[in-house]
Amino acid sequence: MKKFVCEKVQKDLLERIKNAQHRAEVTYNPEESDAAIKTIGELERAYDDVAGLKASSRNLDLQLAKLPLTQEFKEFAHLVILGYASMPLRKSVLSGPYAKVKGWTNEDILSFCNTLYSDEHIEAFMSPLNCQFFAPKSFKTSTGTCVVYNDFLQKGGVMLLERTYTIVDLVAPASDAVKLMTFDKPYTNKTAIAEAFMHFRAIAALEKEGIIKEAHKLFAQTINGMISEAQDLYSQMSSSLDEDIDMKIKARVLKLVDMVIGLSLSQMEDIHLEDIMNSNIMLKRPNLYWTSYKEVLEDTNAMVKVKSNARW
């Protein structure tokens, strides 16, 4: 069965590649031809993602490593790594699958995400036109249940979601939908912060709907992932982000820092996704428009400590 569903999603992408190639060949419009060629490249990378071909898959996080950093930010990043690396892991949440939830349809997922974004002052934009759903274990990718690519012919992003029939079906697309909003734009710290922000806002929304145990478990596992990443990075990097630091390590550091910032902002009731997307976030500055680096560290450290002492 796994082979069949995996072949189904790959066949779907290959058909889209074929159609884009046809558009590129028959059109007399240079702009349409260019859009078709760019779409083919996106589709091929999406195909590599779902087929588990890591060597050919794009790494959006590496785009973060191109950002020039000030000394203030380097010190902040070091404190993030040091702080999270020193936090204890919650062993009890590291194993065991999420509970299966029956009854959530594809339409329910879209409705949940659109309502969530509406609460964040963003007009609903997810639909069957830009979100396709596939059966469990359709993807071989290890990067998650979502793959988002740019369709330049349709002038919009497309999300491929692998169903798990757990709360991941709601949280993963709620986070990755930010990429649908940033069609044909570079992957920046703003995007990564917004994704983390929506990840934690989605978990909070599920908790409010009474799905408390699974929401707490996902939150705990997310924090554990951040702690594990910080511990691994701490063992590989020096005391600061030196200019000659490996680009992959730098990208991972910035991604983790973005997660910490997104987590902190998600706890602020007067901050919405609209504010993040309309702001000029530059991590080379010693503040983030709404808050300071120091406040981010204090907020997340205190919040994680409180939740770590709670019964998740």
mmCIF file of C-alpha atoms in Angstrom:
data_model
loop_
_atom_site.group_PDB
_atom_site.id
_atom_site.type_symbol
_atom_site.label_atom_id
_atom_site.label_comp_id
_atom_site.label_asym_id
_atom_site.label_seq_id
_atom_site.Cartn_x
_atom_site.Cartn_y
_atom_site.Cartn_z
ATOM 1 C CA MET A 1 0.000 0.000 0.000
ATOM 2 C CA LYS A 2 2.834 2.393 0.856
ATOM 3 C CA LYS A 3 4.388 1.904 -2.571
ATOM 4 C CA PHE A 4 1.038 2.566 -4.245
ATOM 5 C CA VAL A 5 0.278 5.833 -2.474
ATOM 6 C CA CYS A 6 3.856 7.020 -2.911
ATOM 7 C CA GLU A 7 3.614 6.299 -6.630
ATOM 8 C CA LYS A 8 0.310 8.171 -6.725
ATOM 9 C CA VAL A 9 1.749 11.448 -5.450
ATOM 10 C CA GLN A 10 4.830 11.113 -7.646
ATOM 11 C CA LYS A 11 2.625 10.391 -10.659
ATOM 12 C CA ASP A 12 0.610 13.518 -9.870
ATOM 13 C CA LEU A 13 3.784 15.639 -9.822
ATOM 14 C CA LEU A 14 5.156 14.043 -12.988
ATOM 15 C CA GLU A 15 1.904 14.875 -14.768
ATOM 16 C CA ARG A 16 2.205 18.475 -13.638
ATOM 17 C CA ILE A 17 5.801 18.579 -14.908
ATOM 18 C CA LYS A 18 4.641 17.198 -18.246
ATOM 19 C CA ASN A 19 1.912 19.834 -18.547
ATOM 20 C CA ALA A 20 4.352 22.625 -17.690
ATOM 21 C CA GLN A 21 6.819 21.324 -20.277
ATOM 22 C CA HIS A 22 4.055 21.374 -22.871
ATOM 23 C CA ARG A 23 3.195 24.970 -21.985
ATOM 24 C CA ALA A 24 6.833 25.951 -22.353
ATOM 25 C CA GLU A 25 7.049 24.324 -25.792
ATOM 26 C CA VAL A 26 3.836 25.607 -27.383
ATOM 27 C CA THR A 27 3.666 29.182 -26.115
ATOM 28 C CA TYR A 28 4.894 32.141 -28.114
ATOM 29 C CA ASN A 29 4.842 34.328 -25.016
ATOM 30 C CA PRO A 30 8.360 34.697 -23.508
ATOM 31 C CA GLU A 31 6.932 35.467 -20.055
ATOM 32 C CA GLU A 32 4.726 32.373 -20.089
ATOM 33 C CA SER A 33 7.631 30.251 -21.273
ATOM 34 C CA ASP A 34 9.818 31.573 -18.464
ATOM 35 C CA ALA A 35 7.019 30.914 -15.930
ATOM 36 C CA ALA A 36 6.652 27.357 -17.204
ATOM 37 C CA ILE A 37 10.387 26.681 -16.961
ATOM 38 C CA LYS A 38 10.556 28.073 -13.420
ATOM 39 C CA THR A 39 7.522 25.980 -12.454
ATOM 40 C CA ILE A 40 9.183 22.850 -13.833
ATOM 41 C CA GLY A 41 12.164 23.514 -11.576
ATOM 42 C CA GLU A 42 9.873 23.920 -8.559
ATOM 43 C CA LEU A 43 7.967 20.738 -9.405
ATOM 44 C CA GLU A 44 11.164 18.757 -9.812
ATOM 45 C CA ARG A 45 12.341 19.869 -6.394
ATOM 46 C CA ALA A 46 8.931 19.005 -4.913
ATOM 47 C CA TYR A 47 9.199 15.586 -6.556
ATOM 48 C CA ASP A 48 12.631 15.107 -5.013
ATOM 49 C CA ASP A 49 11.199 16.078 -1.628
ATOM 50 C CA VAL A 50 8.358 13.554 -1.624
ATOM 51 C CA ALA A 51 10.606 10.877 -3.133
ATOM 52 C CA GLY A 52 13.177 11.386 -0.382
ATOM 53 C CA LEU A 53 15.976 12.449 -2.732
ATOM 54 C CA LYS A 54 17.784 14.684 -0.247
ATOM 55 C CA ALA A 55 20.743 15.368 -2.540
ATOM 56 C CA SER A 56 18.510 17.186 -5.003
ATOM 57 C CA SER A 57 16.116 18.759 -2.518
ATOM 58 C CA ARG A 58 16.400 22.487 -1.928
ATOM 59 C CA ASN A 59 17.311 23.648 1.539
ATOM 60 C CA LEU A 60 15.417 26.862 2.148
ATOM 61 C CA ASP A 61 17.064 27.310 5.536
ATOM 62 C CA LEU A 62 20.425 27.927 3.851
ATOM 63 C CA GLN A 63 19.015 31.201 2.532
ATOM 64 C CA LEU A 64 18.942 32.426 6.136
ATOM 65 C CA ALA A 65 22.714 32.086 6.400
ATOM 66 C CA LYS A 66 23.248 34.918 3.893
ATOM 67 C CA LEU A 67 22.188 37.536 6.444
ATOM 68 C CA PRO A 68 24.975 39.775 7.816
ATOM 69 C CA LEU A 69 24.914 39.788 11.606
ATOM 70 C CA THR A 70 25.817 42.418 14.172
ATOM 71 C CA GLN A 71 27.709 41.672 17.346
ATOM 72 C CA GLU A 72 24.509 42.206 19.359
ATOM 73 C CA PHE A 73 22.726 39.493 17.435
ATOM 74 C CA LYS A 74 25.667 37.105 17.661
ATOM 75 C CA GLU A 75 25.624 37.473 21.437
ATOM 76 C CA PHE A 76 21.859 36.928 21.490
ATOM 77 C CA ALA A 77 22.151 33.795 19.329
ATOM 78 C CA HIS A 78 24.865 32.436 21.596
ATOM 79 C CA LEU A 79 22.634 32.974 24.636
ATOM 80 C CA VAL A 80 19.763 31.178 22.868
ATOM 81 C CA ILE A 81 21.970 28.167 22.142
ATOM 82 C CA LEU A 82 23.437 28.200 25.651
ATOM 83 C CA GLY A 83 20.047 28.640 27.324
ATOM 84 C CA TYR A 84 18.208 25.928 25.417
ATOM 85 C CA ALA A 85 21.149 23.527 25.461
ATOM 86 C CA SER A 86 21.074 23.654 29.269
ATOM 87 C CA MET A 87 17.369 22.801 29.502
ATOM 88 C CA PRO A 88 16.446 19.231 30.448
ATOM 89 C CA LEU A 89 14.581 17.070 27.953
ATOM 90 C CA ARG A 90 11.250 15.594 28.923
ATOM 91 C CA LYS A 91 11.928 11.920 28.265
ATOM 92 C CA SER A 92 8.297 10.887 28.573
ATOM 93 C CA VAL A 93 7.254 12.705 25.408
ATOM 94 C CA LEU A 94 10.051 11.521 23.154
ATOM 95 C CA SER A 95 8.414 8.232 22.257
ATOM 96 C CA GLY A 96 5.003 7.083 21.178
ATOM 97 C CA PRO A 97 2.863 8.239 18.263
ATOM 98 C CA TYR A 98 0.143 10.862 18.433
ATOM 99 C CA ALA A 99 -3.352 9.558 18.978
ATOM 100 C CA LYS A 100 -5.383 9.029 15.825
ATOM 101 C CA VAL A 101 -8.294 11.424 15.373
ATOM 102 C CA LYS A 102 -11.154 10.237 13.212
ATOM 103 C CA GLY A 103 -13.595 12.433 11.390
ATOM 104 C CA TRP A 104 -11.404 15.335 10.285
ATOM 105 C CA THR A 105 -11.981 15.815 6.572
ATOM 106 C CA ASN A 106 -9.823 17.764 4.145
ATOM 107 C CA GLU A 107 -12.454 20.509 4.305
ATOM 108 C CA ASP A 108 -12.161 20.592 8.108
ATOM 109 C CA ILE A 109 -8.417 21.143 7.827
ATOM 110 C CA LEU A 110 -8.858 24.032 5.418
ATOM 111 C CA SER A 111 -11.560 25.531 7.614
ATOM 112 C CA PHE A 112 -9.381 25.285 10.729
ATOM 113 C CA CYS A 113 -6.410 26.927 9.007
ATOM 114 C CA ASN A 114 -8.456 29.687 7.381
ATOM 115 C CA THR A 115 -10.198 30.467 10.674
ATOM 116 C CA LEU A 116 -6.830 30.545 12.432
ATOM 117 C CA TYR A 117 -5.426 32.965 9.869
ATOM 118 C CA SER A 118 -8.579 35.068 10.054
ATOM 119 C CA ASP A 119 -8.023 35.384 13.806
ATOM 120 C CA GLU A 120 -4.535 36.640 12.912
ATOM 121 C CA HIS A 121 -6.094 39.325 10.672
ATOM 122 C CA ILE A 122 -5.203 37.506 7.440
ATOM 123 C CA GLU A 123 -7.948 36.879 4.883
ATOM 124 C CA ALA A 124 -8.694 33.204 4.155
ATOM 125 C CA PHE A 125 -6.584 31.947 1.248
ATOM 126 C CA MET A 126 -6.322 28.146 1.550
ATOM 127 C CA SER A 127 -8.559 26.104 -0.751
ATOM 128 C CA PRO A 128 -8.626 22.860 -2.789
ATOM 129 C CA LEU A 129 -7.052 24.913 -5.600
ATOM 130 C CA ASN A 130 -3.781 25.433 -3.749
ATOM 131 C CA CYS A 131 -3.850 22.576 -1.209
ATOM 132 C CA GLN A 132 -3.767 18.918 -2.239
ATOM 133 C CA PHE A 133 -4.111 16.075 0.252
ATOM 134 C CA PHE A 134 -2.633 12.589 0.061
ATOM 135 C CA ALA A 135 -3.004 9.394 2.058
ATOM 136 C CA PRO A 136 -0.689 8.563 4.982
ATOM 137 C CA LYS A 137 2.876 7.537 4.130
ATOM 138 C CA SER A 138 2.648 9.054 0.648
ATOM 139 C CA PHE A 139 5.879 10.977 1.185
ATOM 140 C CA LYS A 140 9.313 9.539 1.790
ATOM 141 C CA THR A 141 10.613 12.932 2.877
ATOM 142 C CA SER A 142 11.978 13.335 6.387
ATOM 143 C CA THR A 143 11.281 17.069 6.430
ATOM 144 C CA GLY A 144 7.634 16.826 7.458
ATOM 145 C CA THR A 145 4.159 16.179 6.124
ATOM 146 C CA CYS A 146 3.993 19.331 3.986
ATOM 147 C CA VAL A 147 5.727 20.271 0.755
ATOM 148 C CA VAL A 148 5.110 23.744 -0.683
ATOM 149 C CA TYR A 149 6.231 24.807 -4.145
ATOM 150 C CA ASN A 150 5.731 27.860 -6.372
ATOM 151 C CA ASP A 151 3.537 27.539 -9.448
ATOM 152 C CA PHE A 152 4.589 30.485 -11.610
ATOM 153 C CA LEU A 153 2.020 29.610 -14.263
ATOM 154 C CA GLN A 154 -0.778 30.010 -11.711
ATOM 155 C CA LYS A 155 1.102 32.797 -9.892
ATOM 156 C CA GLY A 156 0.709 31.198 -6.488
ATOM 157 C CA GLY A 157 2.043 28.601 -4.099
ATOM 158 C CA VAL A 158 0.773 25.030 -3.865
ATOM 159 C CA MET A 159 0.806 22.878 -0.731
ATOM 160 C CA LEU A 160 0.993 19.096 -0.777
ATOM 161 C CA LEU A 161 -0.121 17.640 2.555
ATOM 162 C CA GLU A 162 0.370 14.069 3.658
ATOM 163 C CA ARG A 163 -2.449 13.088 6.014
ATOM 164 C CA THR A 164 -1.553 11.466 9.329
ATOM 165 C CA TYR A 165 -5.012 11.589 10.936
ATOM 166 C CA THR A 166 -3.518 13.211 14.023
ATOM 167 C CA ILE A 167 -3.327 16.837 15.159
ATOM 168 C CA VAL A 168 -0.313 17.186 12.864
ATOM 169 C CA ASP A 169 -2.846 17.424 10.001
ATOM 170 C CA LEU A 170 -3.907 20.799 11.416
ATOM 171 C CA VAL A 171 -0.686 22.224 12.844
ATOM 172 C CA ALA A 172 1.665 21.400 9.940
ATOM 173 C CA PRO A 173 -0.362 23.171 7.217
ATOM 174 C CA ALA A 174 -1.161 26.067 9.557
ATOM 175 C CA SER A 175 2.581 26.678 9.837
ATOM 176 C CA ASP A 176 3.637 25.938 6.257
ATOM 177 C CA ALA A 177 0.797 28.026 4.805
ATOM 178 C CA VAL A 178 3.018 31.052 5.459
ATOM 179 C CA LYS A 179 4.968 29.898 2.378
ATOM 180 C CA LEU A 180 1.760 30.180 0.342
ATOM 181 C CA MET A 181 1.574 33.819 1.402
ATOM 182 C CA THR A 182 5.168 34.524 0.373
ATOM 183 C CA PHE A 183 4.903 33.254 -3.214
ATOM 184 C CA ASP A 184 8.059 33.880 -5.258
ATOM 185 C CA LYS A 185 9.790 35.639 -2.369
ATOM 186 C CA PRO A 186 13.098 34.692 -0.710
ATOM 187 C CA TYR A 187 12.938 32.577 2.419
ATOM 188 C CA THR A 188 13.828 35.037 5.168
ATOM 189 C CA ASN A 189 13.935 35.264 8.942
ATOM 190 C CA LYS A 190 10.507 36.904 8.785
ATOM 191 C CA THR A 191 9.119 33.800 7.056
ATOM 192 C CA ALA A 192 10.730 31.449 9.561
ATOM 193 C CA ILE A 193 9.519 33.505 12.537
ATOM 194 C CA ALA A 194 5.994 33.622 11.076
ATOM 195 C CA GLU A 195 5.999 29.831 10.573
ATOM 196 C CA ALA A 196 7.030 29.245 14.185
ATOM 197 C CA PHE A 197 4.479 31.800 15.365
ATOM 198 C CA MET A 198 1.654 29.994 13.533
ATOM 199 C CA HIS A 199 2.877 26.584 14.694
ATOM 200 C CA PHE A 200 2.441 27.613 18.328
ATOM 201 C CA ARG A 201 -0.768 29.564 17.678
ATOM 202 C CA ALA A 202 -2.259 26.435 16.039
ATOM 203 C CA ILE A 203 -1.337 24.347 19.091
ATOM 204 C CA ALA A 204 -2.963 26.949 21.355
ATOM 205 C CA ALA A 205 -6.111 26.931 19.204
ATOM 206 C CA LEU A 206 -6.394 23.150 19.497
ATOM 207 C CA GLU A 207 -5.976 23.405 23.250
ATOM 208 C CA LYS A 208 -8.844 25.900 23.389
ATOM 209 C CA GLU A 209 -10.985 23.449 21.422
ATOM 210 C CA GLY A 210 -10.475 20.831 24.115
ATOM 211 C CA ILE A 211 -7.781 18.751 22.401
ATOM 212 C CA ILE A 212 -5.585 19.365 25.408
ATOM 213 C CA LYS A 213 -3.542 16.206 25.863
ATOM 214 C CA GLU A 214 -2.384 15.958 22.262
ATOM 215 C CA ALA A 215 -1.775 19.719 22.020
ATOM 216 C CA HIS A 216 0.432 19.595 25.121
ATOM 217 C CA LYS A 217 2.271 16.601 23.737
ATOM 218 C CA LEU A 218 2.996 18.356 20.432
ATOM 219 C CA PHE A 219 4.137 21.471 22.275
ATOM 220 C CA ALA A 220 6.410 19.391 24.491
ATOM 221 C CA GLN A 221 7.900 17.509 21.554
ATOM 222 C CA THR A 222 8.482 20.775 19.708
ATOM 223 C CA ILE A 223 10.371 22.180 22.694
ATOM 224 C CA ASN A 224 12.315 18.935 23.028
ATOM 225 C CA GLY A 225 13.309 19.242 19.384
ATOM 226 C CA MET A 226 14.544 22.781 19.988
ATOM 227 C CA ILE A 227 16.512 21.682 23.051
ATOM 228 C CA SER A 228 18.091 18.765 21.181
ATOM 229 C CA GLU A 229 19.020 21.060 18.302
ATOM 230 C CA ALA A 230 20.584 23.574 20.693
ATOM 231 C CA GLN A 231 22.601 20.838 22.401
ATOM 232 C CA ASP A 232 23.905 19.563 19.085
ATOM 233 C CA LEU A 233 24.751 23.064 17.857
ATOM 234 C CA TYR A 234 26.477 23.926 21.142
ATOM 235 C CA SER A 235 28.825 20.997 20.603
ATOM 236 C CA GLN A 236 29.676 22.145 17.069
ATOM 237 C CA MET A 237 30.043 25.927 17.249
ATOM 238 C CA SER A 238 32.412 28.295 19.007
ATOM 239 C CA SER A 239 31.326 30.966 21.474
ATOM 240 C CA SER A 240 30.106 33.229 18.684
ATOM 241 C CA LEU A 241 28.943 33.165 15.100
ATOM 242 C CA ASP A 242 32.345 33.757 13.541
ATOM 243 C CA GLU A 243 32.589 34.910 9.953
ATOM 244 C CA ASP A 244 34.111 31.605 8.884
ATOM 245 C CA ILE A 245 31.400 29.483 10.510
ATOM 246 C CA ASP A 246 30.032 26.684 8.327
ATOM 247 C CA MET A 247 26.989 27.961 6.409
ATOM 248 C CA LYS A 248 24.861 24.941 7.355
ATOM 249 C CA ILE A 249 25.614 25.460 11.033
ATOM 250 C CA LYS A 250 24.845 29.177 10.748
ATOM 251 C CA ALA A 251 21.535 28.400 9.013
ATOM 252 C CA ARG A 252 20.575 25.967 11.759
ATOM 253 C CA VAL A 253 21.432 28.529 14.435
ATOM 254 C CA LEU A 254 19.304 31.196 12.754
ATOM 255 C CA LYS A 255 16.423 28.744 12.262
ATOM 256 C CA LEU A 256 16.464 27.869 15.954
ATOM 257 C CA VAL A 257 16.647 31.533 16.942
ATOM 258 C CA ASP A 258 13.666 32.225 14.674
ATOM 259 C CA MET A 259 11.764 29.415 16.430
ATOM 260 C CA VAL A 260 12.508 30.963 19.821
ATOM 261 C CA ILE A 261 11.391 34.406 18.630
ATOM 262 C CA GLY A 262 8.225 32.950 17.069
ATOM 263 C CA LEU A 263 7.442 31.113 20.299
ATOM 264 C CA SER A 264 7.891 34.278 22.349
ATOM 265 C CA LEU A 265 5.698 36.377 20.044
ATOM 266 C CA SER A 266 2.984 33.704 19.975
ATOM 267 C CA GLN A 267 2.472 34.226 23.709
ATOM 268 C CA MET A 268 1.676 37.944 23.224
ATOM 269 C CA GLU A 269 -2.064 38.461 22.828
ATOM 270 C CA ASP A 270 -1.661 41.885 21.218
ATOM 271 C CA ILE A 271 0.602 40.535 18.437
ATOM 272 C CA HIS A 272 -0.901 38.984 15.320
ATOM 273 C CA LEU A 273 0.529 37.408 12.186
ATOM 274 C CA GLU A 274 -0.468 40.536 10.282
ATOM 275 C CA ASP A 275 1.946 42.537 12.450
ATOM 276 C CA ILE A 276 4.811 40.166 11.686
ATOM 277 C CA MET A 277 4.201 40.050 7.939
ATOM 278 C CA ASN A 278 3.833 43.828 7.676
ATOM 279 C CA SER A 279 6.917 44.594 9.744
ATOM 280 C CA ASN A 280 10.499 45.076 8.711
ATOM 281 C CA ILE A 281 12.128 42.377 10.814
ATOM 282 C CA MET A 282 15.885 42.614 10.639
ATOM 283 C CA LEU A 283 17.719 40.344 13.036
ATOM 284 C CA LYS A 284 20.851 42.454 12.715
ATOM 285 C CA ARG A 285 19.149 45.055 14.906
ATOM 286 C CA PRO A 286 19.153 44.743 18.710
ATOM 287 C CA ASN A 287 15.333 44.690 18.811
ATOM 288 C CA LEU A 288 12.421 43.161 16.914
ATOM 289 C CA TYR A 289 10.093 46.158 16.685
ATOM 290 C CA TRP A 290 7.791 44.748 19.387
ATOM 291 C CA THR A 291 10.294 43.392 21.849
ATOM 292 C CA SER A 292 13.985 43.104 22.658
ATOM 293 C CA TYR A 293 16.356 40.157 22.475
ATOM 294 C CA LYS A 294 16.563 40.185 26.269
ATOM 295 C CA GLU A 295 12.787 40.000 26.640
ATOM 296 C CA VAL A 296 12.586 37.128 24.149
ATOM 297 C CA LEU A 297 15.049 35.095 26.199
ATOM 298 C CA GLU A 298 13.362 35.899 29.491
ATOM 299 C CA ASP A 299 9.888 35.120 28.151
ATOM 300 C CA THR A 300 10.731 31.801 26.515
ATOM 301 C CA ASN A 301 12.935 30.569 29.355
ATOM 302 C CA ALA A 302 10.248 31.356 31.937
ATOM 303 C CA MET A 303 7.434 29.923 29.821
ATOM 304 C CA VAL A 304 9.257 26.666 29.030
ATOM 305 C CA LYS A 305 10.148 26.271 32.708
ATOM 306 C CA VAL A 306 6.517 26.722 33.777
ATOM 307 C CA LYS A 307 5.206 24.273 31.200
ATOM 308 C CA SER A 308 7.976 21.806 32.022
ATOM 309 C CA ASN A 309 6.721 21.688 35.612
ATOM 310 C CA ALA A 310 3.121 21.178 34.471
ATOM 311 C CA ARG A 311 1.571 17.806 33.765
ATOM 312 C CA TRP A 312 1.635 17.549 29.989
#
